[in-house]
Coordinates of C-alpha atoms in Angstrom, one line a residue:
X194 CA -119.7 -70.7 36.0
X195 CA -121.9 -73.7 36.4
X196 CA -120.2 -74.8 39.8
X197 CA -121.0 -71.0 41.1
X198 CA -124.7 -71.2 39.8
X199 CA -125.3 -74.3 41.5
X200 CA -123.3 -73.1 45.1
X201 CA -125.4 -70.1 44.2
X202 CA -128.8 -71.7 43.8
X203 CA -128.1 -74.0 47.2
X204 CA -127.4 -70.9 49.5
X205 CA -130.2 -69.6 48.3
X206 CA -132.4 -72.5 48.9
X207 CA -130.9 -72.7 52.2
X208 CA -131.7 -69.1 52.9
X209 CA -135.3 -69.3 52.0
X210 CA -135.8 -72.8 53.8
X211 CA -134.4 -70.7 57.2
X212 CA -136.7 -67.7 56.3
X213 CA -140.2 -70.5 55.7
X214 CA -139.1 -71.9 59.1
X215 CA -138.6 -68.9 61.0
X216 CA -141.8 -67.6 59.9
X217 CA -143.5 -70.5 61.0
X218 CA -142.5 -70.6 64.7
X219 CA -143.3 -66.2 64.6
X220 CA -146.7 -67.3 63.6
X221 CA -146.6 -70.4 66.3
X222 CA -146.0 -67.4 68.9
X223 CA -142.4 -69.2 69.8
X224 CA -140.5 -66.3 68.6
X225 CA -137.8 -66.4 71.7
X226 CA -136.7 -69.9 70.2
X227 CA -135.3 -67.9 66.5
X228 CA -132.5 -66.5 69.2
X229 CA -131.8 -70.6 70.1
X230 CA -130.0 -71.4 66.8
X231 CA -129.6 -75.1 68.0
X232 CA -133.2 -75.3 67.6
X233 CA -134.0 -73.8 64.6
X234 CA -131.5 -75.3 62.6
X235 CA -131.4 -79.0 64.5
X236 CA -128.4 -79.0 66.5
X237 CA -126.2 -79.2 63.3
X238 CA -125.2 -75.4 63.3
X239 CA -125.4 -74.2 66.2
X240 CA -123.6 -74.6 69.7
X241 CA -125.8 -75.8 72.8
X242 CA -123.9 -72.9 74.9
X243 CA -126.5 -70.6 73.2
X244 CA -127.7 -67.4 75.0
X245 CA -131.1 -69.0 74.9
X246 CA -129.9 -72.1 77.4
X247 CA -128.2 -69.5 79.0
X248 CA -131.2 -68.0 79.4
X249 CA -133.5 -70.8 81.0
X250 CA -130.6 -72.6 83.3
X251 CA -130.9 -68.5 84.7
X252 CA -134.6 -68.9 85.2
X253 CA -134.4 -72.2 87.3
X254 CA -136.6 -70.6 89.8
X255 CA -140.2 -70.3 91.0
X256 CA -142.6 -72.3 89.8
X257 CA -140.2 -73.7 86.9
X258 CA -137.7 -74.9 90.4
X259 CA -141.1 -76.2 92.1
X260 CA -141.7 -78.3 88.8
X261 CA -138.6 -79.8 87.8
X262 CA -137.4 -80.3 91.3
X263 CA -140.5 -82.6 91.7
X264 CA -140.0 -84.7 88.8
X265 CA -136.1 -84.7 89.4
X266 CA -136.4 -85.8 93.2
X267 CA -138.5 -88.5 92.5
X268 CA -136.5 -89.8 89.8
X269 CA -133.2 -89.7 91.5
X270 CA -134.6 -91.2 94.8
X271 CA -135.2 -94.9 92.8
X272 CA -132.9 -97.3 92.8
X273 CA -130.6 -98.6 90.0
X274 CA -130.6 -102.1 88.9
X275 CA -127.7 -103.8 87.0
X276 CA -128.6 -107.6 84.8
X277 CA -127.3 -109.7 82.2
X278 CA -129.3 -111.0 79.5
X279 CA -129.1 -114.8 78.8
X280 CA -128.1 -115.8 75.7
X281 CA -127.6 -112.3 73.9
X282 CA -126.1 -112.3 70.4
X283 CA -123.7 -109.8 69.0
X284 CA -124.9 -106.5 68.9
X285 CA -128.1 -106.9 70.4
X286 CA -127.6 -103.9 72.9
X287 CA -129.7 -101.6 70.9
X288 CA -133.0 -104.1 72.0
X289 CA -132.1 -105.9 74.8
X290 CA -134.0 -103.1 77.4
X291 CA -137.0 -104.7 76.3
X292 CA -136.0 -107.7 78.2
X293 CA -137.2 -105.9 81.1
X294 CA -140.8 -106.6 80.4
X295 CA -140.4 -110.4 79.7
X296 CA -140.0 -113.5 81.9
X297 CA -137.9 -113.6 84.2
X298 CA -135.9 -116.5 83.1
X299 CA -134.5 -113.8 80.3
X300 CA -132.2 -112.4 82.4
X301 CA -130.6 -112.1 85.7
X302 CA -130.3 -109.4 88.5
X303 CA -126.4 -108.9 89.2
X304 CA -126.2 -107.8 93.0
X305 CA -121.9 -107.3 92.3
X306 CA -120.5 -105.6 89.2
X307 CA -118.1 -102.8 88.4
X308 CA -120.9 -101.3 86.5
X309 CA -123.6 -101.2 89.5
X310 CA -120.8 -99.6 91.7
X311 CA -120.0 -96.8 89.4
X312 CA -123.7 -96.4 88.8
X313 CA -124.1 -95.8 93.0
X314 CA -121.1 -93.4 92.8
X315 CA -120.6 -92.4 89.3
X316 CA -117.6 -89.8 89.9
X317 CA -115.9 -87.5 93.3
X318 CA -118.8 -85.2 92.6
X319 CA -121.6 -86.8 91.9
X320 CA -123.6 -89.1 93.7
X321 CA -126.4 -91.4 92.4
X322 CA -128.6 -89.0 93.3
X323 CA -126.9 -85.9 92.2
X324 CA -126.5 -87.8 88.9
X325 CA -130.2 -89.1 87.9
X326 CA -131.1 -85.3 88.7
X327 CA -129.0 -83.3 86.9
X328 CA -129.7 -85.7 84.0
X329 CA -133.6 -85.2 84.4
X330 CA -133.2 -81.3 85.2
X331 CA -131.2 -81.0 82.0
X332 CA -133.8 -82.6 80.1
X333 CA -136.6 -80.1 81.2
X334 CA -134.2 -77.3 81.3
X335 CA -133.1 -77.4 77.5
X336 CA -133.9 -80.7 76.1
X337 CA -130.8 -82.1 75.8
X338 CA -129.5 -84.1 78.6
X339 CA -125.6 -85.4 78.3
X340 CA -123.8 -87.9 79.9
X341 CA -119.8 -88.0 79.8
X342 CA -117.7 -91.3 80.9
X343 CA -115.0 -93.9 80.4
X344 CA -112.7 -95.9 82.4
X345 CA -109.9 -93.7 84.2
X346 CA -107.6 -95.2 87.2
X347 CA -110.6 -95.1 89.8
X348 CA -112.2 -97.6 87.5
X349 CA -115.6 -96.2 85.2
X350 CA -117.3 -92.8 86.0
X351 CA -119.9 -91.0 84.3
X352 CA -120.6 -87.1 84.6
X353 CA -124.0 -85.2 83.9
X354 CA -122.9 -82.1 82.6
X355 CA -125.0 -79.1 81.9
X356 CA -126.0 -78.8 78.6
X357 CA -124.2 -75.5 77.9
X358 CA -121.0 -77.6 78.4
X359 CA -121.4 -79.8 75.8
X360 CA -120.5 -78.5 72.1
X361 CA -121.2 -80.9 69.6
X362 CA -118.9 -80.6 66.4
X363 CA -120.4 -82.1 62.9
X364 CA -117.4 -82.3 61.1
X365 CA -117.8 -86.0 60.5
X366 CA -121.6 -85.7 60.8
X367 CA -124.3 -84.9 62.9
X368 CA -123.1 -85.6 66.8
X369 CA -119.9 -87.6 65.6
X370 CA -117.5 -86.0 68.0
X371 CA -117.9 -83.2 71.1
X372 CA -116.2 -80.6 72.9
X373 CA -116.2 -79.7 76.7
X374 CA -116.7 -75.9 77.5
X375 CA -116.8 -74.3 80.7
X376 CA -118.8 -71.1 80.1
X377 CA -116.7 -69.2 83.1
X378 CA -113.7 -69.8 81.0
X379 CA -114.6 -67.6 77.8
X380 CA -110.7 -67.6 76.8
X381 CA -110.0 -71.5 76.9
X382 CA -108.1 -72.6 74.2
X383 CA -109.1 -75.6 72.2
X384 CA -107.4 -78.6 69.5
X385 CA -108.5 -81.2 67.4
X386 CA -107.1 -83.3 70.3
X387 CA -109.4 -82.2 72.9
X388 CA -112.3 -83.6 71.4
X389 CA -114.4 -86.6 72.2
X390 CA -116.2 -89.3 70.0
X391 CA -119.5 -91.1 70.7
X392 CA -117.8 -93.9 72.8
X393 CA -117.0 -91.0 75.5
X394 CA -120.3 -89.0 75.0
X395 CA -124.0 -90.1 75.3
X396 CA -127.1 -88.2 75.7
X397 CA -130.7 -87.9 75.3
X398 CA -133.0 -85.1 73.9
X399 CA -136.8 -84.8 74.0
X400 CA -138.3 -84.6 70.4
X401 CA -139.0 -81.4 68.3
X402 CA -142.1 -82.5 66.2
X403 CA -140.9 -80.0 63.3
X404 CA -137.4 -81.0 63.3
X405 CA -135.7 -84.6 64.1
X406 CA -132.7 -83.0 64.8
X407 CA -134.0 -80.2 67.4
X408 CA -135.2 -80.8 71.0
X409 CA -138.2 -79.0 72.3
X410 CA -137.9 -78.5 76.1
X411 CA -140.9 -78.6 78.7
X412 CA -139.6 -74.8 79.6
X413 CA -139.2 -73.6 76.0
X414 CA -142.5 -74.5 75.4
X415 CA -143.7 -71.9 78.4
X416 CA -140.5 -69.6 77.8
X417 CA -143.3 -66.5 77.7
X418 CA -144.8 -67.4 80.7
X419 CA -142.1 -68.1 82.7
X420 CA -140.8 -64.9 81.5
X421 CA -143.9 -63.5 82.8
X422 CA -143.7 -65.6 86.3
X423 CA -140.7 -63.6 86.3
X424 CA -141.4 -60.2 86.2
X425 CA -144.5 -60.7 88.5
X426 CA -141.8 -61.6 91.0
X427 CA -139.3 -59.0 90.4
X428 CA -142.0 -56.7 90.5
X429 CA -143.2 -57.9 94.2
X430 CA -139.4 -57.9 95.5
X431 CA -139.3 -54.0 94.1
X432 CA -142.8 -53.3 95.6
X433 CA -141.7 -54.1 99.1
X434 CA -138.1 -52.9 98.7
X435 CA -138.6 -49.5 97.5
X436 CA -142.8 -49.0 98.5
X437 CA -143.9 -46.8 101.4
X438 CA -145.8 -48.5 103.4
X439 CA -148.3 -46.2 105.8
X440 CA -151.6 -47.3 105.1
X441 CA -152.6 -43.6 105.7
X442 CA -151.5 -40.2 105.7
X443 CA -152.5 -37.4 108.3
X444 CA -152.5 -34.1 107.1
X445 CA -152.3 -31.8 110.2
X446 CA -154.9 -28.6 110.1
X447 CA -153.2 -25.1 108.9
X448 CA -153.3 -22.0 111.5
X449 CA -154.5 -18.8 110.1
X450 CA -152.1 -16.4 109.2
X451 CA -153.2 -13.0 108.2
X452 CA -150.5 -13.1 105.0
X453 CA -152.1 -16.6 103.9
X454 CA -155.9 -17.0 102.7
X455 CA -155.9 -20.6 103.8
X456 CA -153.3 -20.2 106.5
X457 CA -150.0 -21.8 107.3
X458 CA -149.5 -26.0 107.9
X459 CA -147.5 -25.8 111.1
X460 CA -143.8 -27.6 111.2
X461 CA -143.5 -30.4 113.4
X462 CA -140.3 -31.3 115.4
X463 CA -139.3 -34.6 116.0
X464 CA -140.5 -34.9 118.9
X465 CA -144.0 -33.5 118.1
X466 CA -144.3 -35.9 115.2
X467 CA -144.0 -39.0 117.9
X468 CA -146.6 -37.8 120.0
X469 CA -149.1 -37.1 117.3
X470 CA -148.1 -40.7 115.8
X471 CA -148.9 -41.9 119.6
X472 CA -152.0 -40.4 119.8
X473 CA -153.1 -41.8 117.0
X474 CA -152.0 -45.5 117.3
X475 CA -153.7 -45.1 121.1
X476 CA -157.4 -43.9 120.2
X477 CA -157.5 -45.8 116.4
X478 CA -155.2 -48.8 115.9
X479 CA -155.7 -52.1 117.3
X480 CA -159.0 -54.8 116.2
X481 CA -161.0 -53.0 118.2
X482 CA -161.2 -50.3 116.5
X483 CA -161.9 -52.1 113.0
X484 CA -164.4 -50.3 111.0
X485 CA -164.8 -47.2 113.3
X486 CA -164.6 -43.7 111.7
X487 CA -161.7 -41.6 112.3
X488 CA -162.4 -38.1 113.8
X489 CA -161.1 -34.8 112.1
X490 CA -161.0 -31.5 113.9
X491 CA -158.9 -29.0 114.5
X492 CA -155.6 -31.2 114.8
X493 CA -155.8 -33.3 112.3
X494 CA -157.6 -31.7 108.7
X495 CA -157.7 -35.1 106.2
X496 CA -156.9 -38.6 106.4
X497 CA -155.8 -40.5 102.9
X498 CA -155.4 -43.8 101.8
X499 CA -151.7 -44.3 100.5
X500 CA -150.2 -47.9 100.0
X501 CA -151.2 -49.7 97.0
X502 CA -152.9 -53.1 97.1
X503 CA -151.9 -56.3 95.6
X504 CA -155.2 -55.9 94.0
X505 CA -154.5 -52.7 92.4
X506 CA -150.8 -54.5 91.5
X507 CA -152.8 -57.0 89.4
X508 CA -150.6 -60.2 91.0
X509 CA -153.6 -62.4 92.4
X510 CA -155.4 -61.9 88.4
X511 CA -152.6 -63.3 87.1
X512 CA -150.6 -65.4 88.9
X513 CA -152.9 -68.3 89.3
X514 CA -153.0 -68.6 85.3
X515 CA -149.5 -68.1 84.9
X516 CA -148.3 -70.8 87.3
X517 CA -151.0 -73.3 85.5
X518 CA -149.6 -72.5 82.2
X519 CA -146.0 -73.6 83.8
X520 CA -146.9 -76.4 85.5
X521 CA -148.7 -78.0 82.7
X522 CA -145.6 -77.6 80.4
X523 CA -143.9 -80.3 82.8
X524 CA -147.0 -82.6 83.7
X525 CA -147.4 -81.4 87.8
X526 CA -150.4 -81.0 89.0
X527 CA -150.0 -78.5 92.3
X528 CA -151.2 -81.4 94.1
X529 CA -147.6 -83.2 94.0
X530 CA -146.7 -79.9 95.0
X531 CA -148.6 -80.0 98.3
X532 CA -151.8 -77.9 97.4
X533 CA -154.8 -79.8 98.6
X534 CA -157.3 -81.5 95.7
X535 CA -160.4 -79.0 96.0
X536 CA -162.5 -81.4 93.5
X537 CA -162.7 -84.8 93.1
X538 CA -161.1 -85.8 96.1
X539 CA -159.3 -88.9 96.6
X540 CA -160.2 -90.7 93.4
X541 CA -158.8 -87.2 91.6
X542 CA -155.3 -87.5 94.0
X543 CA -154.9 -91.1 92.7
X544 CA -155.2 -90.7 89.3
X545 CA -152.8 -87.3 89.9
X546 CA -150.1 -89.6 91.7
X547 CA -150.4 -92.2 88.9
X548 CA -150.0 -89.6 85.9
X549 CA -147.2 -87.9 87.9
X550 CA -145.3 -91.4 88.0
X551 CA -145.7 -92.0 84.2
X552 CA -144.2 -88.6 83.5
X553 CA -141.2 -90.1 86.0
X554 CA -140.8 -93.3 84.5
X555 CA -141.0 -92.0 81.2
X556 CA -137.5 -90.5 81.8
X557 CA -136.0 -92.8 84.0
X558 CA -136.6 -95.7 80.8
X559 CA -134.7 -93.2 78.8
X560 CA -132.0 -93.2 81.0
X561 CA -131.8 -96.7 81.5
X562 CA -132.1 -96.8 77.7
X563 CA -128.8 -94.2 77.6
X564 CA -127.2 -96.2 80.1
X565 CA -127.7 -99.4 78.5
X566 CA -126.4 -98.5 75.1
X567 CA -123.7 -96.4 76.4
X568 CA -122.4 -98.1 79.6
X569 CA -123.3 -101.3 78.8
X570 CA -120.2 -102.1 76.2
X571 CA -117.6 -100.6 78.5
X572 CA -118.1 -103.6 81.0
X573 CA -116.6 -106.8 80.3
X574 CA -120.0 -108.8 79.4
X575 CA -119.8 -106.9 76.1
X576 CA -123.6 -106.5 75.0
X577 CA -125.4 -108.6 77.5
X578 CA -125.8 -105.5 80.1
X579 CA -128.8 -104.3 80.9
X580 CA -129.2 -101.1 83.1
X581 CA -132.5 -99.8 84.3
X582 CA -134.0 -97.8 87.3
X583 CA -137.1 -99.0 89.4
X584 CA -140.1 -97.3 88.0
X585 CA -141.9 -94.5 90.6
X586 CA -144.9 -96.1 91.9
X587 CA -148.2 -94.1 93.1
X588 CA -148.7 -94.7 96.9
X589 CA -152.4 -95.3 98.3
X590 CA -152.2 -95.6 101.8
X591 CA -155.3 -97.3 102.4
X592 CA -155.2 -99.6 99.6
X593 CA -151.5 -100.7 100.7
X594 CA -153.0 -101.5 104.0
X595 CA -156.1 -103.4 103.0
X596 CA -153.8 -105.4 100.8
X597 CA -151.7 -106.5 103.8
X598 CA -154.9 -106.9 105.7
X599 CA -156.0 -109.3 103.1
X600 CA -152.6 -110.6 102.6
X601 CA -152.2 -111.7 105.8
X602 CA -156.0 -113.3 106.2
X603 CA -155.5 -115.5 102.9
X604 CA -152.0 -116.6 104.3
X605 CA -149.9 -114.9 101.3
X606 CA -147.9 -113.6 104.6
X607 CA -146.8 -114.4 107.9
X608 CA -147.5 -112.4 110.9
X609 CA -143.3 -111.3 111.2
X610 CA -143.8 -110.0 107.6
X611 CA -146.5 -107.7 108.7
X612 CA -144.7 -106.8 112.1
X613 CA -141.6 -105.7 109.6
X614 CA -144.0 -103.7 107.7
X615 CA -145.7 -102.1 110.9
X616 CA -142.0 -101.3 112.0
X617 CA -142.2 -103.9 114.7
X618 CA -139.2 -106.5 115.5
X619 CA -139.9 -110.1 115.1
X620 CA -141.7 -112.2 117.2
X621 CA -139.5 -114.9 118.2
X622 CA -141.4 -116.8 120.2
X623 CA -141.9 -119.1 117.4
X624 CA -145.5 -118.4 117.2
X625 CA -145.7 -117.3 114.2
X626 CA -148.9 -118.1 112.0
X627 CA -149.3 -117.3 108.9
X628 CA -153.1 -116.7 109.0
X629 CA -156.5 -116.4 111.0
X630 CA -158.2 -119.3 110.9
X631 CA -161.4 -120.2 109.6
X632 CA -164.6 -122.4 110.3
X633 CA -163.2 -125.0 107.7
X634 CA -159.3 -124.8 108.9
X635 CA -160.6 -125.8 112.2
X636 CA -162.4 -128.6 111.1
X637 CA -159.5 -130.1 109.3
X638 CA -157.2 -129.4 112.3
X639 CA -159.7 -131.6 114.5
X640 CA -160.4 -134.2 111.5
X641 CA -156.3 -134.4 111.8
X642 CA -156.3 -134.7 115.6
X643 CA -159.1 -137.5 115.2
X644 CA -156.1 -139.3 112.3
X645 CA -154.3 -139.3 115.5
X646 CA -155.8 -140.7 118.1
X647 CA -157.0 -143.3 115.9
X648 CA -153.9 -144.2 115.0
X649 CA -154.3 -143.8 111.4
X650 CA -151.4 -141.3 111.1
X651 CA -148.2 -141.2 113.2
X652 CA -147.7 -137.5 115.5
X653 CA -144.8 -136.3 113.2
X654 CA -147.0 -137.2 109.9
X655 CA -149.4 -135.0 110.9
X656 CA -147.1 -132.4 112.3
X657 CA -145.3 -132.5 108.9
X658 CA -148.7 -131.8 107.3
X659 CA -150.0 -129.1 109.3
X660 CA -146.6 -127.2 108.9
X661 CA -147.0 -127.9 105.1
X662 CA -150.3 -127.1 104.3
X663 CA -151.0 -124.3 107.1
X664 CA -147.2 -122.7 107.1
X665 CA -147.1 -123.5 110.9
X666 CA -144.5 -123.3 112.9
X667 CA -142.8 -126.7 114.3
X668 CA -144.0 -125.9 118.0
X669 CA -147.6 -124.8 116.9
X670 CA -147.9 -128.1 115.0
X671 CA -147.1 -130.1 117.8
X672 CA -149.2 -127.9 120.3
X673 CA -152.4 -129.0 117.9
X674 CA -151.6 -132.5 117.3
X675 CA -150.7 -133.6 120.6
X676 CA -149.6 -136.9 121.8
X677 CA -150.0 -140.2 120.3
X678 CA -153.0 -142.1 121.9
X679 CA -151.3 -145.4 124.5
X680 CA -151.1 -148.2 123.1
X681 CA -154.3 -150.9 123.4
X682 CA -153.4 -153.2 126.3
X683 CA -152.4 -156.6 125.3
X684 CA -154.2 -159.3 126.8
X685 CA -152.3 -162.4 128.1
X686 CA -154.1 -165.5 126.7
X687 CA -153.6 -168.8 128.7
X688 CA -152.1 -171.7 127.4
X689 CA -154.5 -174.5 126.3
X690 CA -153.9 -178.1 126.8
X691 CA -155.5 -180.7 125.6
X692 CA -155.0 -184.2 127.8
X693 CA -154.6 -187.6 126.0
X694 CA -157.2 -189.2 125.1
X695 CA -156.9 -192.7 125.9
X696 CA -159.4 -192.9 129.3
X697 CA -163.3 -192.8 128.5
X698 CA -162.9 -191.0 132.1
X699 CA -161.1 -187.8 130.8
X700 CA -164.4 -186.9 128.9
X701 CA -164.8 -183.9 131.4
X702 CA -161.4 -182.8 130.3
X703 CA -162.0 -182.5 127.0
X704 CA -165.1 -180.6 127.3
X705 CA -163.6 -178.0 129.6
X706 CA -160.8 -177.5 127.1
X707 CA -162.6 -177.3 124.6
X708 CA -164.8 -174.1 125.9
X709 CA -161.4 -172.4 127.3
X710 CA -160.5 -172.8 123.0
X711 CA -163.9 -171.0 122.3
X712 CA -163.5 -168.4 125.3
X713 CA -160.2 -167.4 125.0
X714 CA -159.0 -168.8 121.5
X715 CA -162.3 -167.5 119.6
X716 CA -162.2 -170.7 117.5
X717 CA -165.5 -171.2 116.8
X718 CA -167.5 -174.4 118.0
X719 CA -167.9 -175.7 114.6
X720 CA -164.3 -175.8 114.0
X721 CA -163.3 -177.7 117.1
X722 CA -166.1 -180.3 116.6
X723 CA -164.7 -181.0 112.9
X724 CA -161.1 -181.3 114.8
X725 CA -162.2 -183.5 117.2
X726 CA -164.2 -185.8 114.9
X727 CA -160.7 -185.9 112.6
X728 CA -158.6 -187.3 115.4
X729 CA -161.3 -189.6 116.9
X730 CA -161.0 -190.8 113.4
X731 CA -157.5 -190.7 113.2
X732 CA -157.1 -192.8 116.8
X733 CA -160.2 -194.8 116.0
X734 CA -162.4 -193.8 119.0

């Protein structure tokens, strides 16, 4: 009896937890998520194939398409990036995405792997693009988002599968194995065998604040509105499908009849009816007629009013708050959607753009994340992968361009990096500087030039230095330095003699060599005197 009174005393607790939470989102005014039984109760007891996921993949339309479309697109047009970590330790694939953000010298880029391929083609049906989207739409859609893969004979694939696909089975605990439906086969038979574990099945899921186990999707949250959006446009395709659209009706005048007080509306043939209609379109319709009052007499008795407006429908009242309400679930300003900014301008498109892209890279880090942890052991550098997607950036046309204006004036690029950018081909003509030059850059080039010519620096040093220091191009260096200066002349000194000095008579002699030593020797006079008194010593005269 004990064992009953305590499986007794559990249900109930159970029961009355259920009943507190389901209360709780009544009073929230979330009622449409008590029919998603994978919300309420976490995940654990309930099957993703609910009618409630059901339910919103059949309202991927309107503004709920425009919205998730946008985020998807943008996610699934950046590229994917495969690197290894440096010096990663066993098991460190749960924190090695952070990586990302640190030096470069943490990691490297890998421009070849088995991975990176079967991230660019990740199976026969899915594309890289097809994949980050469906991954992203699923997100939105229901909150989960599930990713299926493994090596098979083509090498790795990866599938994004709907989430009412995907079954989860608790036996062994929360998420521990899974099970592929496909809801257009309600009669598929299933086995213990067919199931898969956590090394075949990843996924993400965007928080429930009330429940760690439950995901709260970006259309749940609007479900009512949407619903709403819905009927609005069901309502329109039924106005204009079944309506009557005359904008007036002509009642023709009744002839007297002496059995009928107010006399007898005459029948109109077919024929009759066309010419009236004629008559009518011929003296009223047209602009010209706009405003004028229309004549009764004793054709025509009463004219009324008989379409309805969209006014009268109440569709311009309410759709306006309904689309904000739906919009603002997923982050998307109508602006991304290609409704002009009416206030603010371009500082308010800017800061649109840039809170757009957060929203994107928001989920592209959590599939990189998914990807990392999931994908990541399968290759053969066993916890050293790293898998991430370039982050959405916002795009300012006239900043970009006043950056590669400046760019290109400061010398941070050359002239053929801007033509690329421009959409131009290279200019080969080998004239390729890298900047405008200034006041000051000119006045070293000529202080260089002057090195030059006075012979203080060699033509190739100086080339060598201008291509250096200015990022000139061989022939542009050569063009400014110019030739060396020739060579000073050399001057051909004559030889010097001087005759024996044994005849007094020779005196003459002597004299004129020694000013041809002090013309053309520069030996000063004082010097040859001293030599001359030294060998008159020497020879005693």
């Amino acid at each position: 009896m004990n064992a009953l009174d305590k499986a007794y005393d559990m249900s109930r607790a159970l029961v009355t937890t259920a009943h507190a939470r389901a209360m709780q989102i009544k009073q929230a005014g979330m009622a449409d998520l008590l029919t998603d039984t994978s919300s309420v109760m976490g995940g654990i007891f309930g099957g993703k194939g609910s009618a409630a996921n059901r339910e919103r993949y059949s309202l991927f339309r309107g503004w709920v398409y425009s919205a998730i479309n946008a985020l998807a697109s943008e996610g699934a047009g950046q590229d994917v990036h495969v690197g290894r970590l440096l010096g990663a330790k066993p098991k460190e694939s749960q924190r090695i995405f952070l990586v990302r953000k640190h030096t470069a010298t943490e990691f490297e880029i890998i421009e070849d792997h088995p991975l990176l391929d079967a991230l660019e083609e990740p199976n026969p049906i899915q594309g890289q693009w097809q994949f980050v989207y469906n991954f992203i739409a699923n997100l939105m859609i229901t909150g989960w988002s599930y990713i299926i893969g493994g090596e098979t004979e083509e090498g790795l694939q990866f599938y994004s599968l709907p989430t009412t696909w995907v079954r989860p089975v608790h036996k062994e605990g929360p998420f521990s194995h899974f099970r592929i439906i496909n809801p257009n086969k309600p009669d598929q038979q299933f086995n213990d065998d067919d199931l898969l574990d956590r090394t075949q099945v990843a996924f993400a899921h965007l928080p429930n604040p009330s429940d760690p186990l439950a995901a709260l999707s970006p259309m749940a949250s609007q479900i009512t509105a949407i619903r709403v959006d819905d009927h609005i446009q069901t309502s329109q395709s039924a106005f204009f499908q079944n309506g009557v659209f005359p904008s007036v009706v002509i009642s023709i005048g009744r002839d007297p009849h002496p059995d009928v007080p107010g006399g007898v509306r005459p029948r109109l043939t077919g024929d009759q009816r066309r010419q009236v209609q004629a008559a009518i379109q011929r003296t009223m319709t047209g602009v010209q007629n706009y405003g004028h009052p229309a004549i009764v007499d004793g054709l025509i008795e009463k004219i009324e009013r008989l379409s309805a407006t969209s006014t009268e429908m109440g569709w311009e009242r309410s759709e306006n708050t309904i689309r904000t309400r739906i919009l603002s679930a997923f982050g998307v300003h109508p602006y991304i959607l290609g409704e002009p900014v009416n206030v603010g301008g371009y500082a308010q498109a800017a800061k649109i753009e840039e809170r757009f892209c957060k929203r994107v890279n928001t989920v592209l880090d959590m599939l990189g994340r998914v990807m990392t942890n999931f994908a990541g052991p399968m290759s053969d550098d066993r916890n050293r992968i790293i898998v991430w997607w370039d982050e959405c950036q916002p795009h300012d046309p006239a900043l970009y361009w006043q950056n590669l204006r400046d760019a290109r004036k400061n010398g941070d690029i050359t002239r053929n990096e801007l033509r690329s950018e421009l959409g131009l081909p290279p200019d080969e003509t080998g004239g390729d500087r890298t900047r405008q030059f200034s006041s000051a850059d000119v006045q070293q080039l000529v202080a260089v030039q002057k090195a030059v010519q006075m012979g203080e620096v060699s033509p190739e040093q100086a080339v060598s230095v201008l291509m250096v220091a200015f990022d000139m191009s061989e022939k542009d260096a050569e063009s400014i330095v110019g030739d060396a200066p020739p060579p000073a002349p050399v001057v051909e000194t004559p030889p010097v003699s001087i005759p024996a000095m044994d005849d007094e008579d020779d005196t003459d002699e002597v004299e004129d060599a020694l000013e041809q030593a002090v013309n053309y020797l520069g030996i000063s006079p004082k010097v040859i005197a001293d030599h001359v008194e030294a060998v008159s010593r020497e020879y005693g005269s």
